[in-house]
Coordinates of C-alpha atoms and ligand atoms in Angstrom, one line a residue:
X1 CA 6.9 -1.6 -9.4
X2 CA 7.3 -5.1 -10.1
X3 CA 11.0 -4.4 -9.3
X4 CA 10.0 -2.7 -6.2
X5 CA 8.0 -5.7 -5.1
X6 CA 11.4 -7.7 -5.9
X7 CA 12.8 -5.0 -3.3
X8 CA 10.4 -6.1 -0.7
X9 CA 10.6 -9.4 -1.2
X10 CA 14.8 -9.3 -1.0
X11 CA 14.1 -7.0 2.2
X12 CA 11.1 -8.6 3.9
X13 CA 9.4 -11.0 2.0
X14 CA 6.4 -10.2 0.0
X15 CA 4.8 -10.7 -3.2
X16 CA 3.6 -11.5 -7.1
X17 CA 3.7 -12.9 -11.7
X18 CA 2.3 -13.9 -15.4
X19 CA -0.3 -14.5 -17.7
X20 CA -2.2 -11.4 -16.4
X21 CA -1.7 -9.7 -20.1
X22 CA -4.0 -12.1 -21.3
X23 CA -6.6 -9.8 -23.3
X24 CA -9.6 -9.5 -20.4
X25 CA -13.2 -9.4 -20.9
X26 CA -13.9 -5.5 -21.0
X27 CA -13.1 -4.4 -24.7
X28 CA -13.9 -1.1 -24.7
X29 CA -15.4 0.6 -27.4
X30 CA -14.0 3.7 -28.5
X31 CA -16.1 6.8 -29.6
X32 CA -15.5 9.2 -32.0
X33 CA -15.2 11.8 -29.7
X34 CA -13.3 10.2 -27.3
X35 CA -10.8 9.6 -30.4
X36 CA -11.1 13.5 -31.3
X37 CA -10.3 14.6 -27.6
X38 CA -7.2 11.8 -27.2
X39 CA -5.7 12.9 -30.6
X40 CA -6.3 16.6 -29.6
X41 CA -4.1 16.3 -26.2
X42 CA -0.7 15.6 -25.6
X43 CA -0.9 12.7 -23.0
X44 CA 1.8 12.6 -20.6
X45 CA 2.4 9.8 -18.5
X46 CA 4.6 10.2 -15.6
X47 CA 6.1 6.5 -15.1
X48 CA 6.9 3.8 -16.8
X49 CA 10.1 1.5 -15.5
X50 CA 10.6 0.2 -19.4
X51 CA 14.5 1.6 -18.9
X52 CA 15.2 -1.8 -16.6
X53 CA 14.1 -3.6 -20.2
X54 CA 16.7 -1.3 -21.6
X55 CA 19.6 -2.3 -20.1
X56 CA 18.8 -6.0 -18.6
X57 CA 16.8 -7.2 -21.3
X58 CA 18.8 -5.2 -24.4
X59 CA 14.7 -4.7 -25.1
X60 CA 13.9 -2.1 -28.2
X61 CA 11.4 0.3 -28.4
X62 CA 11.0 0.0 -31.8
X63 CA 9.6 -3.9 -31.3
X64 CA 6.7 -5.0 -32.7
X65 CA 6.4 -8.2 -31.5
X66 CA 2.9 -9.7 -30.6
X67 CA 4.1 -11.6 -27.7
X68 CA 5.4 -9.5 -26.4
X69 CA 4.2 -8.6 -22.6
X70 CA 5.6 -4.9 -22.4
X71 CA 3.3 -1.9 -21.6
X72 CA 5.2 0.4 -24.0
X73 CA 6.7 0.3 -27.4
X74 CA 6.8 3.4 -30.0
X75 CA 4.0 1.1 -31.8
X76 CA 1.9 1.0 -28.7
X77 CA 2.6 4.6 -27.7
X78 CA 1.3 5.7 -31.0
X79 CA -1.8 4.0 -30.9
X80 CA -2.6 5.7 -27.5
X81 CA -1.5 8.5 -28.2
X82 CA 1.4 8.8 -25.8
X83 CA 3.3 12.0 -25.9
X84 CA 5.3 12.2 -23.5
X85 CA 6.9 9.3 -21.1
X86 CA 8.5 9.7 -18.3
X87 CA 11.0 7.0 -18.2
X88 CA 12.1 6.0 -14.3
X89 CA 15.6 6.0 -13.6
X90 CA 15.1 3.5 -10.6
X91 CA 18.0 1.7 -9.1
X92 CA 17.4 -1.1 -6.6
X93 CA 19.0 -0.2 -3.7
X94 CA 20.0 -3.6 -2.2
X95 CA 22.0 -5.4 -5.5
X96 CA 23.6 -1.7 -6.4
X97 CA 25.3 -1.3 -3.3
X98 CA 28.3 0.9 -3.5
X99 CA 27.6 1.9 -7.0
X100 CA 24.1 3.8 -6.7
X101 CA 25.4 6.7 -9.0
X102 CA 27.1 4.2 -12.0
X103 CA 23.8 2.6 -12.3
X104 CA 21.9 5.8 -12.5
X105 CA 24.2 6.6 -15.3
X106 CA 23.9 3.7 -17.1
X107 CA 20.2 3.7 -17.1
X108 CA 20.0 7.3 -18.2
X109 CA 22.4 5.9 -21.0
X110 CA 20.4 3.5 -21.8
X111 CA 16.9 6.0 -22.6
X112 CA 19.6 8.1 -24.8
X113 CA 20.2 5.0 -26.9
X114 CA 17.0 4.3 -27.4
X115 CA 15.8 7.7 -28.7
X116 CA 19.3 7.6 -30.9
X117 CA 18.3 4.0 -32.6
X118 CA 14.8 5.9 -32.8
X119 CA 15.6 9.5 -34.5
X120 CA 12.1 9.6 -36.5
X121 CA 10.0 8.7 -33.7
X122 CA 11.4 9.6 -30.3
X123 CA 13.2 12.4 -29.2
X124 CA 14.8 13.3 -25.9
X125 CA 12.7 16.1 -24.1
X126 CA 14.3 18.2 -21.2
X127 CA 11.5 21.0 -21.0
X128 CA 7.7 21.6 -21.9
X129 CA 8.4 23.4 -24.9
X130 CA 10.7 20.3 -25.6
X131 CA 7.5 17.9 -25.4
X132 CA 5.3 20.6 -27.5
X133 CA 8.0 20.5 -30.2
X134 CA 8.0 16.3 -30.1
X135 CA 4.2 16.6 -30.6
X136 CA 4.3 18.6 -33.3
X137 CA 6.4 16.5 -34.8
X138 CA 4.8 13.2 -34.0
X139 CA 7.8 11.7 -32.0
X140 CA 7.5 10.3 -28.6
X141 CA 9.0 13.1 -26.1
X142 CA 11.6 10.5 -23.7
X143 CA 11.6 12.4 -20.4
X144 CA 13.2 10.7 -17.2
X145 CA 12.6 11.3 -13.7
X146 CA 14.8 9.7 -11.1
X147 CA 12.9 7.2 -8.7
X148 CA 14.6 7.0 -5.3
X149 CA 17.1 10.2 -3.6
X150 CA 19.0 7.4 -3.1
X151 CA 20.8 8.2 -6.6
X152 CA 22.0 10.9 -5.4
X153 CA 24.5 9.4 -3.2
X154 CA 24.4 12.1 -0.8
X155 CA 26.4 14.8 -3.1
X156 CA 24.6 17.7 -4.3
X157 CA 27.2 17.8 -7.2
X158 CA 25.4 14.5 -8.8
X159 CA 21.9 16.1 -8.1
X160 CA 23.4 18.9 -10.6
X161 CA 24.8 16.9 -12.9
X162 CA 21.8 14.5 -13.2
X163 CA 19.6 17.9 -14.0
X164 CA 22.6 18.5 -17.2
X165 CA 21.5 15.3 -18.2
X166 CA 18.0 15.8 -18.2
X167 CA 16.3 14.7 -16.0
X168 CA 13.3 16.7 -14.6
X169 CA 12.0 14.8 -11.6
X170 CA 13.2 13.1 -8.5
X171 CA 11.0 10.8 -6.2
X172 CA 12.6 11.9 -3.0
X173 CA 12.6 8.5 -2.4
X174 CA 12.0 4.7 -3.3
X175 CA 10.1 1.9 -1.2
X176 CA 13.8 2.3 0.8
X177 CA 14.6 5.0 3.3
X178 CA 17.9 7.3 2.5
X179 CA 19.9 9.0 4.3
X180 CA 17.9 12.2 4.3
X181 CA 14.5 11.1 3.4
X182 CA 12.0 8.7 4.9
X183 CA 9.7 5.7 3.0
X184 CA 6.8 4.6 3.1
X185 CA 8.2 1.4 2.2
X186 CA 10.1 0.4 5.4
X187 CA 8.6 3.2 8.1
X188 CA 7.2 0.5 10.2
X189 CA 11.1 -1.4 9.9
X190 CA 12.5 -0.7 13.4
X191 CA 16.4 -1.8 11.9
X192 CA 16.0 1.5 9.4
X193 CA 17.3 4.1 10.8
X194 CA 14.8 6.9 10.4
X195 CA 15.1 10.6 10.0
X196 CA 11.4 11.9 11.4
X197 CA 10.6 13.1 7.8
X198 CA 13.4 15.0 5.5
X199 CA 16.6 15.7 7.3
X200 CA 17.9 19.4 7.2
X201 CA 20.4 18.1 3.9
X202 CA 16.9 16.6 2.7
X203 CA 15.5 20.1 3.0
X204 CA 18.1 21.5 0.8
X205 CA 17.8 18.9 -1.8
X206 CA 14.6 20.2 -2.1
X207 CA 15.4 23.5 -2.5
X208 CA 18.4 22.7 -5.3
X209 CA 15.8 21.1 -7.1
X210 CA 13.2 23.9 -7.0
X211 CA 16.5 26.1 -7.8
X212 CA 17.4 23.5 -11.1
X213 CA 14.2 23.3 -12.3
X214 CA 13.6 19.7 -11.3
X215 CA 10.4 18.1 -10.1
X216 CA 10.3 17.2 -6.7
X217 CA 8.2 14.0 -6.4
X218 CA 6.7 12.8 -3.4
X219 CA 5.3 9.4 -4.3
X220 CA 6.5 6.4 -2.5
X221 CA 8.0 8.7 0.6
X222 CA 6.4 8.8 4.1
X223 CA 3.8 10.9 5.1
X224 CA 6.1 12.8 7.6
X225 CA 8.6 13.5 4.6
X226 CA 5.4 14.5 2.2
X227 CA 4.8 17.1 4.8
X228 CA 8.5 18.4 5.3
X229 CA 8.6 19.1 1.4
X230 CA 5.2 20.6 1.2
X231 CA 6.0 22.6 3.7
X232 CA 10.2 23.3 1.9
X233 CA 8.9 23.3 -1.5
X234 CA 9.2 26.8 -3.4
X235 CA 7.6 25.3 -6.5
X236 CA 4.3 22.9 -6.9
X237 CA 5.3 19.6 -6.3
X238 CA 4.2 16.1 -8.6
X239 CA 2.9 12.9 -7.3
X240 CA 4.7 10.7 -10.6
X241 CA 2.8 7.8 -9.9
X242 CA 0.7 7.6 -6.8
X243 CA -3.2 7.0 -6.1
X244 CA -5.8 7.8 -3.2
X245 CA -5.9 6.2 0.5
X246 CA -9.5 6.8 1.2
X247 CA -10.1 4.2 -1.4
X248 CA -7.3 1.6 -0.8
X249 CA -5.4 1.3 2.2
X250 CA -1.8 1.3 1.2
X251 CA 0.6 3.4 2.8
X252 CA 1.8 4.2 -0.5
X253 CA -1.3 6.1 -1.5
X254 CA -2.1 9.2 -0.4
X255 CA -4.7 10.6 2.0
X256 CA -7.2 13.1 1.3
X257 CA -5.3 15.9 3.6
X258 CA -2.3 15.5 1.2
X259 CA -4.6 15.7 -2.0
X260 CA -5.8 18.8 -1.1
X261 CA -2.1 20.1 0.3
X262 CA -0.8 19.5 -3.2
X263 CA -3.7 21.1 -4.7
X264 CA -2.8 24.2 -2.3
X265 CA 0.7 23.7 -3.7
X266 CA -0.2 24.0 -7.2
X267 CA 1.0 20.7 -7.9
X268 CA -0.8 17.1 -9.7
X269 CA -0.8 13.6 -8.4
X270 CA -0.7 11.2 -11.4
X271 CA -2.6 8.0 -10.7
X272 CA -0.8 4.3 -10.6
X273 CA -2.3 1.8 -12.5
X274 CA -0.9 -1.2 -10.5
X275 CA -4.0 -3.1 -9.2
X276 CA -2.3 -3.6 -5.7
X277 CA -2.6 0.4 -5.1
X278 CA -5.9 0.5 -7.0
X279 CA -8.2 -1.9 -5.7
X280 CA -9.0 -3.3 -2.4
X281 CA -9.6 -7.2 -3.0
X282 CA -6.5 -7.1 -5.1
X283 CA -4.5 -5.6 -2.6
X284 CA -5.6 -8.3 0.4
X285 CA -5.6 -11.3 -2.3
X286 CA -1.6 -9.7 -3.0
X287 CA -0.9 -10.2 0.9
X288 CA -2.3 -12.9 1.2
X289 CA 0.2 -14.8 -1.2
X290 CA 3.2 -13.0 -0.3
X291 CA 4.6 -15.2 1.7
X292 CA 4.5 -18.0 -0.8
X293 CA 5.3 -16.0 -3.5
X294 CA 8.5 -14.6 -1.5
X295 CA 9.4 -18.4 -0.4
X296 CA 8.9 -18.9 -4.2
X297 CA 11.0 -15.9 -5.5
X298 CA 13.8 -17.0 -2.6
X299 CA 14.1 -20.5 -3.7
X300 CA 15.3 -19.4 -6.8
X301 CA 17.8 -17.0 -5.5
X302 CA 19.0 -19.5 -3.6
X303 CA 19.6 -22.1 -6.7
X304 CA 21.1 -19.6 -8.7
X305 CA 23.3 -18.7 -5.9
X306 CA 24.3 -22.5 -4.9
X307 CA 25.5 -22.9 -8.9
X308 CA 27.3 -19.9 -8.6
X309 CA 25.6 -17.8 -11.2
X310 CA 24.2 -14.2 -10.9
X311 CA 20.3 -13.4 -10.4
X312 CA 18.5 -12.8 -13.7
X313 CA 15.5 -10.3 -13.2
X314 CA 14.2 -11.1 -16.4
X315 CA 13.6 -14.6 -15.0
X316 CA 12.5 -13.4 -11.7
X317 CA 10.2 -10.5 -13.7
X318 CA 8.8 -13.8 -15.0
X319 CA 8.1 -15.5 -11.3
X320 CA 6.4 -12.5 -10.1
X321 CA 4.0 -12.6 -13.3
X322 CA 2.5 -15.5 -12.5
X323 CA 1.9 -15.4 -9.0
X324 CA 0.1 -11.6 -10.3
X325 CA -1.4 -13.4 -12.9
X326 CA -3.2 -15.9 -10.3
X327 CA -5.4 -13.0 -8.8
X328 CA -8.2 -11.4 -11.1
X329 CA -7.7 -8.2 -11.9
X330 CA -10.2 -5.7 -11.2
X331 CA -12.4 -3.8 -13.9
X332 CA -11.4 -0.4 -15.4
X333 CA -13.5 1.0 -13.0
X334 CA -11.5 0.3 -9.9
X335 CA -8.2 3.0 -11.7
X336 CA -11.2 5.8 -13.0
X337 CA -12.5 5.8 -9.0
X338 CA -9.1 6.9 -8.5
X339 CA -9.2 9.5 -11.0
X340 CA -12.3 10.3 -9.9
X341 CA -11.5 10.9 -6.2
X342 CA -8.5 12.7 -6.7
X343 CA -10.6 15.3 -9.1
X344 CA -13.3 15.8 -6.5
X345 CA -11.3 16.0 -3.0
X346 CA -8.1 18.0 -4.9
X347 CA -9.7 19.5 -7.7
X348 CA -9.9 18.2 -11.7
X349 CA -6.6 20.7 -12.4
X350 CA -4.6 18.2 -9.8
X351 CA -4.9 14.9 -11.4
X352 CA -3.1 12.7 -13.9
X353 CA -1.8 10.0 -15.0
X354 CA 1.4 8.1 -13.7
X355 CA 0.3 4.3 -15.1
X356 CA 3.7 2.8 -13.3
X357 CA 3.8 0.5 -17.0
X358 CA 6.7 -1.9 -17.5
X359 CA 7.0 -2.0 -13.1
X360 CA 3.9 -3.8 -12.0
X361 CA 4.6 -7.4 -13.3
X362 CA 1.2 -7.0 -15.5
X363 CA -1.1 -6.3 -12.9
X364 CA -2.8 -3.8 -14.5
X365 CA -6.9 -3.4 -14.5
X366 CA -8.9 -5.4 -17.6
X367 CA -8.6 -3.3 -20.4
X368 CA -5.1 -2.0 -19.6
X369 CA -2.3 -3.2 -21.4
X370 CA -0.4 -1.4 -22.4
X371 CA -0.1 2.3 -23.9
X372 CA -1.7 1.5 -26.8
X373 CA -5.1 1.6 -24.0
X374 CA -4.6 4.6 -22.8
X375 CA -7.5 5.9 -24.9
X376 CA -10.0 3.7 -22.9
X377 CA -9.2 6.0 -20.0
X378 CA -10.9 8.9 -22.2
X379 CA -13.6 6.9 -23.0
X380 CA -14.2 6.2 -19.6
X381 CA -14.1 9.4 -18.3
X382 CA -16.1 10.9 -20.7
X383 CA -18.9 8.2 -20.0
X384 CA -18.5 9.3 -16.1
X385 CA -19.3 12.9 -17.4
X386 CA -15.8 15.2 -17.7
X387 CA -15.7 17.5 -20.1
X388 CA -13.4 17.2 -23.3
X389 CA -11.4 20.3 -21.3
X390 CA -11.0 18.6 -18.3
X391 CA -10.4 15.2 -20.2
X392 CA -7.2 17.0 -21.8
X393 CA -6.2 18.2 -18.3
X394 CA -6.1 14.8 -16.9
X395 CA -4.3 13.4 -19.9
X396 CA -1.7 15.8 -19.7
X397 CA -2.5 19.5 -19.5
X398 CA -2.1 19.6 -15.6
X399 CA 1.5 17.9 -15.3
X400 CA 2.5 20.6 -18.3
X401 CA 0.8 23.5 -16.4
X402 CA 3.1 22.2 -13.0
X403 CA 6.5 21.7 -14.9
X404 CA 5.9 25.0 -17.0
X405 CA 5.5 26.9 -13.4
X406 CA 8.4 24.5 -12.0
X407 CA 10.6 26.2 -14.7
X408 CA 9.6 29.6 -13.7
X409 CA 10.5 29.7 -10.5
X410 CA 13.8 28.0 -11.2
X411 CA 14.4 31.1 -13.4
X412 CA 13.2 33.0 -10.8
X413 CA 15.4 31.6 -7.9
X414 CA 18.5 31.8 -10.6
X415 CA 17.8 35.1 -11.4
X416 CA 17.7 36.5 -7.9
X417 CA 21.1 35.2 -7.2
Ligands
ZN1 ZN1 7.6 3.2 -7.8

């Protein structure tokens, strides 16, 4: 999300930055059982931008370097136990102009290569049986899910051929509005022309994707749309990276009537781990800079653009650290509420996790980061009381159980015609 902060900041102005992966106070200790149940699950994670790295930074996977500020490597995904990742295919909509679909590829290229340099530890994963077979085999399983319809550039024909490819979800749409769906991101813009929800092509979309076999994913879109593909979907739908209103106020997050109208839909909302969605003082302390931070961000922009050279994210990755880095970052605590919440108001077989790592410029909670952390979250949970069964769920077990009956009913729907 880092980079969708840079989109708000290019489109209205807003905040974030550095030094927040400085080790924090809470070092967790983990038990032995907590260790059993972690290594007896395979833990999906629903998104993680590290494909930007990829391609802007020529980053590896296979890196083990200390300094590096990252949230996932192959080393860090072993040590948590990461089975699967669901790498976001997320194009920013203002710099790619014109060229949406080219940059899609290339980022879907660029998860390929890595899983090529990578043959021993990583393989590219297209079903559930796919990410069964990677664990059995002690590979990462590389998913991909495109963030934003927006990729789609309005032809059904790319929607298709981005399923051959492999990818298995779609966030209907980013922090932008598109031509068929609404965002939460810029639903209070009056210049964005707005559709009331999904328009009737935006319905159909849907539809092709329940017909694929590709997730339909309704984090980051506005409440209106969230509705129109409840109410469109044939098959349950996935939150990939979204966490609960009732407990922080950003439009991003979702209400309690949608947690329990995915829970009616079969579906799982995987929690964000970005400290801006998960905690309140976070959030207000975030607003409250973003003007400076913006100002800070613009400036230079501007100096890059006065000596004629092009923007380098890696740089402005870099600004948006340290102005994230200058508010403390709440305790583990303030992400487990989340998971918390969403198991008691949708139910323990609707949650997950969707960490957002490698997109939130560090601002994760103490504790977190990167993968290599992710068994703090079992701890956690099993000090709040879940059971090693629902622990497994959480990890993983849900998202499977939704993508294994998002496969069927794309058999289904193909078989019937
Ligand atoms: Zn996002």
């Amino acid at each position: 999300m880092t980079r969708n902060l840079l989109f708000l900041i290019l489109a209205v102005s807003v905040v974030c930055a550095q030094n927040a992966q400085k080790p924090s106070s809470s070092d967790i200790q983990i038990s032995a059982r907590a260790k059993r149940i972690q290594e007896s699950a395979i833990v999906v994670d629903t998104h993680a931008d590290t494909p930007q790295r990829f391609l802007d930074e020529g980053y590896d996977i296979g890196s083990t370097d200390p300094n590096d500020v990252g949230h996932i490597s192959l080393d860090k995904a072993k040590r948590g136990n990461l089975g699967a990742e669901f790498f976001s295919i997320w194009v920013e909509p203002e710099t790619n102009q014109g060229h949406f679909a080219q940059h899609t590829f290339d980022l879907i290229d660029s998860v390929y290569q890595q899983a090529a340099h990578h043959p021993d530890r990583m393989m590219m994963a297209f079903s559930v049986a796919d990410i069964e077979r990677a664990h059995r085999e002690h590979k990462l399983a590389a998913c991909m899910g495109i963030e934003g319809g927006h990729s789609i550039e309005n032809d059904m024909h790319l929607l298709r051929d981005y399923y051959r490819l492999g990818v298995r979800y779609m966030t209907l749409s980013w922090s932008n509005t598109n031509e068929w769906a609404d965002s939460s991101g810029d639903i209070d813009d009056p210049k964005v022309q707005h559709h009331n929800g999904l328009t009737d092509f935006g319905k159909q979309v849907v539809v092709e994707m329940n017909r694929l076999g590709m997730m339909v994913d309704i984090s980051h879109v506005a409440d209106k749309t969230f509705w129109d593909a409840i109410a469109t979907t044939k098959a349950p739908v996935i939150a990939s990276h979204s966490s609960a209103r009732a407990l922080v106020d950003a439009p991003r997050n979702m209400t309690d009537d949608m947690l329990r109208a995915v829970a009616k839909n079969g579906g799982v909302v995987q929690v964000n781990f970005f400290n801006g969605f998960d905690d309140e003082n976070f959030r207000k302390a975030m607003l409250a800079q973003q003007k400076d931070q913006g100002a800070a961000i613009q400036k230079y922009m501007d100096d890059l653009k006065a000596q004629g050279k092009p923007v380098n994210y890696v740089e402005v990755d870099r600004i948006e650290r340290e102005w994230m880095a200058k508010i403390p970052r709440p305790p583990l605590s303030a992400l487990i509420d989340h998971i918390d919440h969403i198991a008691k108001v949708a139910g323990v077989d609707h949650v997950g996790l969707g960490s957002d790592f490698d997109g939130v410029s560090g601002a994760t909670p103490q504790g977190i980061d990167s993968a290599a952390d992710l068994p703090k979250i079992t701890q956690a949970l099993l000090d709040r009381g879940y059971s090693a069964e629902d622990i497994r769920k959480i990890l993983g077990g849900n998202l499977l159980r939704v993508f294994r009956e998002v496969e069927r009913v794309s058999r289904e729907m193909q078989a019937a015609h």
